[in-house]
Short mmCIF file of C-alpha atoms in Angstrom, two decimals:
data_model
loop_
_atom_site.label_atom_id
_atom_site.label_comp_id
_atom_site.label_asym_id
_atom_site.label_seq_id
_atom_site.Cartn_x
_atom_site.Cartn_y
_atom_site.Cartn_z
CA UNK A 1 66.55 26.29 112.48
CA UNK A 2 64.06 25.01 115.20
CA UNK A 3 61.13 25.53 112.76
CA UNK A 4 62.84 23.60 109.89
CA UNK A 5 63.93 20.73 112.31
CA UNK A 6 60.38 20.41 113.89
CA UNK A 7 58.93 20.32 110.21
CA UNK A 8 61.47 17.66 109.12
CA UNK A 9 60.74 15.59 112.14
CA UNK A 10 56.89 15.80 111.62
CA UNK A 11 57.15 14.74 107.87
CA UNK A 12 59.35 11.76 108.92
CA UNK A 13 56.95 10.80 111.64
CA UNK A 14 53.99 11.04 109.39
CA UNK A 15 55.26 8.99 106.47
CA UNK A 16 51.84 8.07 105.02
CA UNK A 17 50.57 11.81 104.88
CA UNK A 18 54.06 12.73 103.47
CA UNK A 19 54.05 10.31 100.60
CA UNK A 20 50.44 11.20 99.72
CA UNK A 21 51.04 14.88 99.70
CA UNK A 22 54.24 14.24 97.67
CA UNK A 23 52.32 12.25 95.08
CA UNK A 24 49.63 14.92 94.78
CA UNK A 25 52.23 17.74 94.31
CA UNK A 26 54.23 15.55 91.85
CA UNK A 27 51.15 15.03 89.74
CA UNK A 28 50.31 18.65 89.83
CA UNK A 29 53.90 19.67 89.08
CA UNK A 30 54.11 17.27 86.11
CA UNK A 31 50.78 18.50 84.71
CA UNK A 32 51.86 22.18 85.03
CA UNK A 33 55.26 21.68 83.50
CA UNK A 34 54.19 19.56 80.46
CA UNK A 35 50.96 21.57 79.92
CA UNK A 36 52.78 24.90 80.13
CA UNK A 37 55.55 23.56 77.79
CA UNK A 38 53.19 22.37 75.10
CA UNK A 39 50.93 25.45 75.31
CA UNK A 40 53.88 27.72 74.77
CA UNK A 41 55.26 25.61 71.99
CA UNK A 42 51.94 25.37 70.14
CA UNK A 43 51.40 29.11 70.42
CA UNK A 44 54.85 29.90 69.15
CA UNK A 45 54.27 27.62 66.17
CA UNK A 46 50.83 29.09 65.51
CA UNK A 47 52.40 32.61 65.65
CA UNK A 48 55.03 31.62 63.24
CA UNK A 49 52.45 30.11 60.80
CA UNK A 50 50.29 33.17 61.31
CA UNK A 51 53.16 35.56 60.29
CA UNK A 52 54.04 33.35 57.24
CA UNK A 53 50.74 32.26 55.92
CA UNK A 54 47.93 34.58 57.19
CA UNK A 55 50.01 37.46 56.05
CA UNK A 56 47.53 39.96 54.62
CA UNK A 57 44.27 40.69 52.69
CA UNK A 58 43.21 40.43 49.10
CA UNK A 59 41.75 43.31 47.08
CA UNK A 60 39.84 41.92 44.20
CA UNK A 61 37.59 43.31 41.42
CA UNK A 62 34.07 41.78 41.27
CA UNK A 63 34.29 40.76 37.68
CA UNK A 64 30.84 39.02 37.98
CA UNK A 65 28.91 42.30 38.40
CA UNK A 66 26.75 42.52 35.22
CA UNK A 67 26.72 46.29 35.42
CA UNK A 68 30.17 46.25 34.22
CA UNK A 69 29.89 43.62 31.49
CA UNK A 70 30.27 44.32 27.75
CA UNK A 71 29.96 42.07 24.73
CA UNK A 72 32.89 42.16 22.30
CA UNK A 73 33.79 40.25 19.13
CA UNK A 74 37.22 39.22 18.17
CA UNK A 75 37.00 37.61 14.70
CA UNK A 76 34.32 35.18 15.83
CA UNK A 77 35.77 34.63 19.30
CA UNK A 78 33.60 37.11 21.07
CA UNK A 79 32.20 37.06 24.54
CA UNK A 80 31.37 39.02 27.58
CA UNK A 81 34.17 40.89 29.28
CA UNK A 82 34.57 43.11 32.26
CA UNK A 83 34.89 46.80 31.53
CA UNK A 84 34.53 48.27 35.14
CA UNK A 85 36.91 49.74 37.70
CA UNK A 86 40.43 48.19 38.23
CA UNK A 87 42.93 48.37 40.92
CA UNK A 88 45.41 50.91 39.86
CA UNK A 89 49.03 51.64 40.83
CA UNK A 90 47.87 54.80 42.48
CA UNK A 91 45.49 52.74 44.77
CA UNK A 92 48.36 50.29 45.58
CA UNK A 93 50.51 53.16 46.64
CA UNK A 94 47.74 54.59 48.90
CA UNK A 95 47.18 51.32 50.58
CA UNK A 96 50.88 50.75 51.04
CA UNK A 97 51.08 54.18 52.91
CA UNK A 98 48.82 52.71 55.53
CA UNK A 99 50.87 52.07 58.70
CA UNK A 100 51.07 48.23 59.00
CA UNK A 101 50.87 47.40 55.27
CA UNK A 102 54.46 46.36 54.17
CA UNK A 103 54.30 44.80 50.68
CA UNK A 104 52.02 43.59 47.90
CA UNK A 105 51.74 41.00 45.12
CA UNK A 106 49.89 41.47 41.88
CA UNK A 107 48.20 38.37 40.63
CA UNK A 108 48.75 38.12 36.80
CA UNK A 109 48.70 35.20 34.34
CA UNK A 110 49.02 35.07 30.50
CA UNK A 111 48.58 32.31 27.93
CA UNK A 112 51.51 31.59 25.64
CA UNK A 113 53.02 29.27 23.25
CA UNK A 114 56.40 27.82 24.15
CA UNK A 115 59.08 25.88 22.43
CA UNK A 116 59.67 23.68 25.53
CA UNK A 117 58.12 20.23 25.61
CA UNK A 118 55.26 20.20 28.24
CA UNK A 119 53.94 17.55 30.40
CA UNK A 120 51.49 15.75 28.15
CA UNK A 121 47.70 16.33 28.72
CA UNK A 122 44.41 16.04 26.96
CA UNK A 123 45.70 17.82 23.82
CA UNK A 124 48.50 15.36 23.45
CA UNK A 125 45.92 12.51 23.36
CA UNK A 126 43.58 14.41 21.00
CA UNK A 127 43.58 13.28 17.30
CA UNK A 128 42.98 16.08 14.80
CA UNK A 129 40.36 15.80 12.22
CA UNK A 130 40.93 14.28 8.86
CA UNK A 131 42.11 17.07 6.50
CA UNK A 132 39.63 15.80 3.86
CA UNK A 133 36.48 16.24 6.06
CA UNK A 134 37.77 19.16 8.21
CA UNK A 135 36.37 22.01 6.16
CA UNK A 136 33.05 20.17 5.52
CA UNK A 137 32.49 19.58 9.23
CA UNK A 138 33.48 23.07 10.07
CA UNK A 139 30.85 24.53 7.70
CA UNK A 140 28.24 22.21 9.22
CA UNK A 141 28.91 23.57 12.72
CA UNK A 142 30.62 20.56 14.12
CA UNK A 143 33.50 20.76 16.56
CA UNK A 144 36.61 20.50 14.61
CA UNK A 145 40.32 20.61 15.30
CA UNK A 146 43.01 20.80 12.58
CA UNK A 147 46.37 19.44 13.13
CA UNK A 148 47.92 22.94 13.35
CA UNK A 149 45.44 23.69 16.24
CA UNK A 150 46.14 20.42 18.09
CA UNK A 151 49.97 21.11 17.65
CA UNK A 152 49.47 24.65 19.05
CA UNK A 153 47.45 23.66 22.03
CA UNK A 154 49.96 20.91 23.07
CA UNK A 155 52.59 23.70 23.54
CA UNK A 156 50.17 26.19 25.23
CA UNK A 157 50.90 27.02 28.85
CA UNK A 158 50.56 29.86 31.40
CA UNK A 159 53.28 32.29 32.47
CA UNK A 160 52.96 33.88 35.86
CA UNK A 161 54.51 37.45 35.86
CA UNK A 162 55.96 38.35 39.28
CA UNK A 163 57.51 41.49 40.69
CA UNK A 164 59.05 39.17 43.53
CA UNK A 165 58.68 35.46 42.96
CA UNK A 166 59.46 34.57 46.61
CA UNK A 167 56.38 36.60 47.54
CA UNK A 168 54.08 34.75 45.30
CA UNK A 169 51.51 32.73 47.22
CA UNK A 170 52.55 29.36 45.81
CA UNK A 171 56.07 29.84 47.12
CA UNK A 172 55.04 31.66 50.29
CA UNK A 173 52.75 28.67 51.32
CA UNK A 174 55.47 26.09 50.62
CA UNK A 175 53.61 24.42 47.63
CA UNK A 176 56.64 25.30 45.53
CA UNK A 177 60.31 25.82 46.42
CA UNK A 178 63.39 26.82 44.48
CA UNK A 179 65.49 23.58 43.87
CA UNK A 180 68.13 25.26 41.74
CA UNK A 181 69.19 28.88 41.00
CA UNK A 182 66.95 31.72 42.40
CA UNK A 183 63.47 33.12 42.12
CA UNK A 184 62.21 36.00 40.09
CA UNK A 185 63.54 39.35 41.68
CA UNK A 186 62.44 42.95 41.21
CA UNK A 187 64.10 44.55 38.28
CA UNK A 188 64.47 41.22 36.25
CA UNK A 189 64.10 41.36 32.43
CA UNK A 190 63.24 38.26 30.40
CA UNK A 191 63.92 35.86 33.19
CA UNK A 192 62.06 32.75 33.91
CA UNK A 193 61.65 29.98 36.62
CA UNK A 194 60.51 26.60 35.42
CA UNK A 195 59.58 23.19 36.94
CA UNK A 196 62.08 20.32 37.57
CA UNK A 197 59.99 18.23 35.30
CA UNK A 198 60.35 20.73 32.40
CA UNK A 199 64.04 21.25 33.02
CA UNK A 200 64.69 17.53 32.94
CA UNK A 201 62.48 16.82 29.96
CA UNK A 202 64.00 19.47 27.88
CA UNK A 203 67.64 19.21 29.24
CA UNK A 204 67.46 22.84 30.31
CA UNK A 205 69.34 24.18 33.40
CA UNK A 206 70.07 27.58 34.95
CA UNK A 207 71.53 29.89 32.37
CA UNK A 208 69.90 28.28 29.34
CA UNK A 209 67.21 29.98 27.30
CA UNK A 210 63.90 29.17 25.71
CA UNK A 211 61.17 31.05 23.70
CA UNK A 212 57.58 32.05 24.28
CA UNK A 213 55.40 33.56 21.63
CA UNK A 214 51.97 34.97 21.33
CA UNK A 215 50.16 32.95 18.71
CA UNK A 216 46.90 33.81 17.03
CA UNK A 217 45.14 30.55 17.49
CA UNK A 218 45.33 30.79 21.28
CA UNK A 219 42.97 33.90 21.21
CA UNK A 220 40.85 33.73 18.17
CA UNK A 221 39.77 31.30 15.36
CA UNK A 222 42.28 31.62 12.64
CA UNK A 223 43.19 30.19 9.20
CA UNK A 224 46.63 30.28 10.33
CA UNK A 225 46.56 29.46 14.23
CA UNK A 226 50.36 29.21 14.43
CA UNK A 227 50.76 32.80 13.31
CA UNK A 228 52.93 34.75 15.81
CA UNK A 229 51.82 38.24 16.97
CA UNK A 230 54.57 40.72 17.71
CA UNK A 231 58.11 39.57 18.63
CA UNK A 232 59.01 36.24 20.13
CA UNK A 233 60.52 36.67 23.70
CA UNK A 234 63.62 34.72 24.69
CA UNK A 235 63.67 33.95 28.33
CA UNK A 236 66.76 32.93 30.42
CA UNK A 237 66.16 30.27 33.08
CA UNK A 238 67.29 31.69 36.42
CA UNK A 239 65.72 29.07 38.63
CA UNK A 240 64.02 25.72 38.76
CA UNK A 241 61.18 24.99 41.20
CA UNK A 242 60.26 21.74 42.93
CA UNK A 243 56.70 20.75 43.68
CA UNK A 244 56.00 19.70 47.30
CA UNK A 245 52.93 17.69 46.15
CA UNK A 246 51.84 15.47 43.23
CA UNK A 247 49.07 16.53 40.84
CA UNK A 248 46.71 13.80 39.75
CA UNK A 249 45.69 13.86 35.98
CA UNK A 250 42.66 12.72 34.14
CA UNK A 251 41.65 12.68 30.44
CA UNK A 252 40.27 16.17 30.92
CA UNK A 253 43.43 17.66 32.29
CA UNK A 254 44.89 19.97 29.60
CA UNK A 255 48.57 20.81 29.31
CA UNK A 256 47.90 24.37 30.57
CA UNK A 257 46.34 22.91 33.82
CA UNK A 258 49.47 21.12 34.99
CA UNK A 259 51.69 22.90 37.69
CA UNK A 260 54.74 21.30 36.02
CA UNK A 261 54.02 23.37 32.89
CA UNK A 262 53.70 26.75 34.68
CA UNK A 263 56.38 29.32 34.06
CA UNK A 264 57.27 32.19 36.44
CA UNK A 265 58.57 35.33 34.77
CA UNK A 266 59.07 39.14 35.37
CA UNK A 267 56.72 42.02 34.86
CA UNK A 268 58.70 43.26 31.82
CA UNK A 269 57.80 40.02 30.11
CA UNK A 270 54.18 40.66 30.87
CA UNK A 271 54.29 44.02 29.34
CA UNK A 272 55.83 42.62 26.18
CA UNK A 273 53.11 39.98 25.97
CA UNK A 274 50.35 42.61 26.18
CA UNK A 275 52.14 44.55 23.44
CA UNK A 276 52.08 41.47 21.27
CA UNK A 277 48.37 41.13 21.80
CA UNK A 278 47.77 44.70 20.75
CA UNK A 279 49.92 44.26 17.56
CA UNK A 280 47.81 41.27 16.54
CA UNK A 281 44.69 43.55 16.77
CA UNK A 282 43.11 41.70 19.61
CA UNK A 283 40.44 43.67 21.30
CA UNK A 284 41.44 43.82 24.94
CA UNK A 285 38.82 45.95 26.34
CA UNK A 286 39.16 47.59 29.75
CA UNK A 287 39.45 44.18 31.30
CA UNK A 288 43.23 44.09 30.62
CA UNK A 289 43.86 47.76 31.51
CA UNK A 290 46.01 48.46 28.40
CA UNK A 291 47.04 52.01 27.28
CA UNK A 292 49.80 52.15 24.80
CA UNK A 293 50.76 48.62 25.44
CA UNK A 294 51.38 49.09 29.20
CA UNK A 295 49.14 47.70 31.94
CA UNK A 296 47.49 50.33 34.08
CA UNK A 297 45.18 48.23 36.23
CA UNK A 298 44.81 44.89 37.90
CA UNK A 299 41.99 42.63 38.98
CA UNK A 300 43.63 41.17 41.98
CA UNK A 301 46.19 42.45 44.39
CA UNK A 302 47.31 40.82 47.73
CA UNK A 303 48.76 43.05 50.41
CA UNK A 304 51.11 41.80 53.18
CA UNK A 305 50.94 43.27 56.62
CA UNK A 306 53.34 43.57 59.51
CA UNK A 307 51.14 42.01 62.15
CA UNK A 308 48.44 39.60 60.94
CA UNK A 309 46.70 40.20 64.36
CA UNK A 310 45.83 43.73 63.03
CA UNK A 311 44.22 42.46 59.84
CA UNK A 312 40.62 43.30 60.78
CA UNK A 313 41.42 46.91 61.80
CA UNK A 314 43.60 47.49 58.78
CA UNK A 315 40.83 46.23 56.38
CA UNK A 316 38.29 48.37 58.08
CA UNK A 317 40.63 51.39 57.78
CA UNK A 318 41.22 50.84 54.07
CA UNK A 319 37.41 50.17 53.43
CA UNK A 320 36.54 53.40 55.27
CA UNK A 321 39.18 55.61 53.52
CA UNK A 322 37.39 58.32 51.57
CA UNK A 323 40.38 59.03 49.38
CA UNK A 324 40.23 55.47 48.11
CA UNK A 325 37.62 54.68 45.47
CA UNK A 326 36.68 50.96 46.07
CA UNK A 327 33.75 50.94 43.68
CA UNK A 328 33.18 47.33 42.62
CA UNK A 329 36.22 46.16 44.44
CA UNK A 330 36.02 43.83 47.38
CA UNK A 331 38.49 43.12 50.26
CA UNK A 332 38.79 39.74 52.01
CA UNK A 333 41.26 37.81 54.10
CA UNK A 334 42.78 34.61 52.46
CA UNK A 335 43.55 32.42 55.40
CA UNK A 336 43.00 29.02 53.82
CA UNK A 337 46.66 27.97 53.96
CA UNK A 338 46.99 29.24 57.61
CA UNK A 339 43.82 27.55 58.71
CA UNK A 340 44.99 24.16 57.27
CA UNK A 341 48.47 24.47 58.80
CA UNK A 342 47.59 25.69 62.24
CA UNK A 343 44.89 23.18 63.02
CA UNK A 344 47.14 20.47 64.68
CA UNK A 345 48.71 23.22 66.86
CA UNK A 346 45.38 24.35 68.00
CA UNK A 347 44.52 20.71 68.93
CA UNK A 348 47.79 20.53 70.97
CA UNK A 349 46.95 23.87 72.73
CA UNK A 350 43.63 22.59 73.74
CA UNK A 351 45.24 19.41 75.10
CA UNK A 352 47.73 21.57 77.05
CA UNK A 353 44.94 23.69 78.42
CA UNK A 354 43.05 20.57 79.56
CA UNK A 355 46.34 19.38 81.22
CA UNK A 356 46.88 22.65 82.93
CA UNK A 357 43.34 22.71 84.05
CA UNK A 358 43.56 19.23 85.59
CA UNK A 359 46.72 20.20 87.31
CA UNK A 360 45.64 23.59 88.43
CA UNK A 361 41.94 23.27 89.25
CA UNK A 362 41.50 19.52 89.68
CA UNK A 363 44.52 18.48 91.74
CA UNK A 364 44.75 21.81 93.37
CA UNK A 365 41.16 21.42 94.71
CA UNK A 366 42.02 17.98 96.05
CA UNK A 367 45.22 19.30 97.63
CA UNK A 368 43.28 21.98 99.34
CA UNK A 369 40.69 19.51 100.64
CA UNK A 370 43.28 17.12 101.95
CA UNK A 371 45.20 19.94 103.75
CA UNK A 372 42.01 21.23 105.25
CA UNK A 373 41.12 17.75 106.56
CA UNK A 374 44.63 17.24 107.87
CA UNK A 375 44.46 20.51 109.66
CA UNK A 376 41.19 19.61 111.28
CA UNK A 377 43.01 16.49 112.59
CA UNK A 378 45.90 18.69 113.99
CA UNK A 379 43.58 20.94 115.95
CA UNK A 380 44.76 19.29 119.31
CA UNK A 381 48.32 19.74 118.22
CA UNK A 382 47.78 23.42 117.40
CA UNK A 383 46.06 23.96 120.71
CA UNK A 384 49.02 22.49 122.67
CA UNK A 385 51.52 24.67 120.74
CA UNK A 386 49.46 27.73 121.59
CA UNK A 387 49.30 26.72 125.20
CA UNK A 388 53.11 26.42 125.25
CA UNK A 389 53.34 29.87 124.27
CA UNK A 390 53.97 29.51 120.58
CA UNK A 391 52.54 32.24 118.47
CA UNK A 392 50.30 31.76 115.44
CA UNK A 393 53.16 33.04 113.18
CA UNK A 394 55.56 30.50 114.57
CA UNK A 395 53.08 27.50 114.29
CA UNK A 396 52.00 28.62 110.78
CA UNK A 397 55.72 28.87 109.74
CA UNK A 398 56.26 25.25 110.83
CA UNK A 399 53.41 23.91 108.82
CA UNK A 400 54.15 26.13 105.81
CA UNK A 401 57.84 24.80 105.89
CA UNK A 402 56.42 21.16 106.11
CA UNK A 403 54.31 21.93 102.92
CA UNK A 404 57.23 23.69 101.00
CA UNK A 405 59.63 21.04 101.86
CA UNK A 406 57.24 18.40 100.32
CA UNK A 407 56.64 20.79 97.34
CA UNK A 408 60.44 21.02 96.73
CA UNK A 409 60.85 17.23 96.63
CA UNK A 410 57.79 16.87 94.42
CA UNK A 411 59.22 19.58 92.04
CA UNK A 412 62.56 17.96 91.82
CA UNK A 413 60.96 14.61 91.06
CA UNK A 414 58.61 16.20 88.56
CA UNK A 415 61.58 17.85 86.68
CA UNK A 416 63.32 14.57 86.46
CA UNK A 417 60.23 12.75 85.30
CA UNK A 418 58.81 15.32 83.05
CA UNK A 419 61.73 15.06 80.60
CA UNK A 420 61.09 11.49 79.40
CA UNK A 421 57.32 12.06 79.84
CA UNK A 422 57.29 15.16 77.61
CA UNK A 423 59.36 13.16 74.95
CA UNK A 424 56.70 10.46 74.91
CA UNK A 425 53.83 13.01 74.86
CA UNK A 426 55.48 15.03 72.03
CA UNK A 427 56.06 11.80 70.02
CA UNK A 428 52.42 10.70 70.47
CA UNK A 429 51.04 14.16 69.60
CA UNK A 430 53.22 14.41 66.58
CA UNK A 431 51.94 11.05 65.31
CA UNK A 432 48.36 11.82 66.08
CA UNK A 433 48.23 15.27 64.56
CA UNK A 434 50.68 14.91 61.62
CA UNK A 435 49.05 14.38 58.19
CA UNK A 436 48.55 10.87 56.78
CA UNK A 437 51.43 9.63 54.72
CA UNK A 438 49.37 9.25 51.50
CA UNK A 439 47.61 12.67 51.96
CA UNK A 440 48.61 15.54 49.72
CA UNK A 441 49.16 18.79 51.55
CA UNK A 442 48.26 20.95 48.46
CA UNK A 443 45.49 20.60 45.72
CA UNK A 444 45.66 22.28 42.27
CA UNK A 445 42.44 23.05 40.51
CA UNK A 446 41.56 25.21 37.52
CA UNK A 447 39.50 28.24 38.57
CA UNK A 448 36.07 28.36 37.00
CA UNK A 449 36.13 32.21 37.01
CA UNK A 450 39.63 32.99 35.66
CA UNK A 451 40.75 29.57 34.27
CA UNK A 452 44.01 29.96 36.14
CA UNK A 453 45.60 27.15 38.20
CA UNK A 454 44.74 27.54 41.85
CA UNK A 455 47.11 25.70 44.44
CA UNK A 456 45.48 25.55 47.89
CA UNK A 457 46.87 24.16 51.06
CA UNK A 458 44.54 21.42 52.40
CA UNK A 459 46.34 19.83 55.28
CA UNK A 460 49.10 20.76 57.74
CA UNK A 461 52.90 20.13 57.36
CA UNK A 462 54.64 17.70 59.53
CA UNK A 463 54.14 18.53 63.10
CA UNK A 464 57.27 19.15 65.03
CA UNK A 465 57.33 19.88 68.81
CA UNK A 466 60.15 20.79 71.25
CA UNK A 467 61.24 17.76 73.17
CA UNK A 468 62.13 19.29 76.56
CA UNK A 469 60.83 21.36 79.46
CA UNK A 470 61.47 25.03 79.08
CA UNK A 471 63.04 27.06 81.85
CA UNK A 472 59.78 29.21 81.79
CA UNK A 473 57.68 26.02 82.40
CA UNK A 474 59.87 25.05 85.37
CA UNK A 475 59.70 28.64 86.83
CA UNK A 476 55.97 28.66 86.39
CA UNK A 477 55.53 25.34 87.98
CA UNK A 478 57.77 26.29 91.01
CA UNK A 479 55.78 29.54 91.60
CA UNK A 480 52.47 27.91 91.04
CA UNK A 481 52.97 24.77 93.11
CA UNK A 482 54.53 26.61 96.03
CA UNK A 483 51.97 29.28 95.83
CA UNK A 484 49.08 26.87 95.68
CA UNK A 485 50.57 24.87 98.67
CA UNK A 486 51.15 28.12 100.69
CA UNK A 487 47.72 29.49 100.02
CA UNK A 488 45.95 26.13 100.84
CA UNK A 489 47.87 25.86 103.99
CA UNK A 490 47.12 29.52 104.94
CA UNK A 491 43.41 29.02 104.53
CA UNK A 492 43.33 25.67 106.33
CA UNK A 493 45.36 27.09 109.17
CA UNK A 494 43.33 30.17 109.42
CA UNK A 495 40.22 28.09 109.93
CA UNK A 496 41.76 26.14 112.78
CA UNK A 497 43.71 29.00 114.48
CA UNK A 498 40.56 31.19 114.70
CA UNK A 499 38.88 28.54 117.02
CA UNK A 500 38.70 29.12 120.76
CA UNK A 501 41.38 27.34 122.90
CA UNK A 502 38.80 25.08 124.45
CA UNK A 503 37.73 23.83 121.18
CA UNK A 504 41.21 23.39 120.01
CA UNK A 505 41.99 21.13 123.02
CA UNK A 506 38.85 19.10 123.02
#
């Protein structure tokens, strides 16, 4: 009690020093509390994004390798196709057996005709050739379009077969979300998910049906482009998706390039589509991996992992697996969406580290220097206390108590002030790091290699931070501030107490 009383009396007597020390410790405490809270918050959000967006690796066939190219002819619509190795179901099962790989998504897309009205594009604005000059222009080698061909292409769109629609990249990254009904699920047959635009335009809702067909004119020049190959497929709408961005259009945007015209369906529909192609005599080649009408290979497969932090080691393990033949197959990490989303949280983490550095190193060093100078000024006092029979431990205990009392007051003030401060800092950082109001978070482009629609995340979502000081931040601040104060006092006292009595009393 005597030690506490003497420490309190000293602080009251030395008001100037007490106020200065309190202000320094208050600044340090605020920097530590706010910096630690933002650091932890940003790391938690980054980890959440890492688990939801940077979820795995992509295994893709190198279809541009000329060693596996072959020229084919389909009634005048010939070209170069890929006839090399594909990713098989057996390979997928082997990769899934690797500890840490939890799921997969097969990337598939098919061109079909539908009886639904599509968002108008370039074909809707295209005028067919005059029937009287059509044949003559065609013989002369001019680009010609009959009325049937224009009508066909206006209703041509892309279906995206899925094993599990929720795992498809466009839904996983948040570009699309289910607005009504549900997504495609494993085991579905003849089910579909369409856009809100298409549902409203065609007065279609969950439970209604529409038809898709494989028509000859989509795949090769034909005297009858509207001719249907195989059997039409009737699909039941089980869900309607909403686009979380808007897609600009130009005079060169065709109907099949609009996201609103995309249709998600099940793998059973994909198999029927391939059977229809085969029944129409279309030469598929090995590119499509067809055997008796059933797909036996894929060009792109995305694998999801349990811990994205182990991606590099998992990829290395798969690449070096002798039992896995990866001839002409490449493996890469697709982190575009993650990098775009995590950027503001990385900036906030840097800010929090700077704040912590200022509080820990900058103010901590100033605190140490001030305590050292003050201790030099208390040499005479220390010498008198020693001469009165007070031991080093007792004298140090008094000075440490002084410092801890000031630290306690500073921490209490910091806790009260940091609450409104962190609110303002969080609001400011949310405004600075959030995307611009007129900026689209996603872009949709047509791939030059596959002619599929690629939706990429280009900016972050709305940044949301916790407006409050966490208990962990307060505990860290208490331990750190009291620790720094005690260590600084110990070092300063040790430098003075080691002097000879004569020097102390000079």
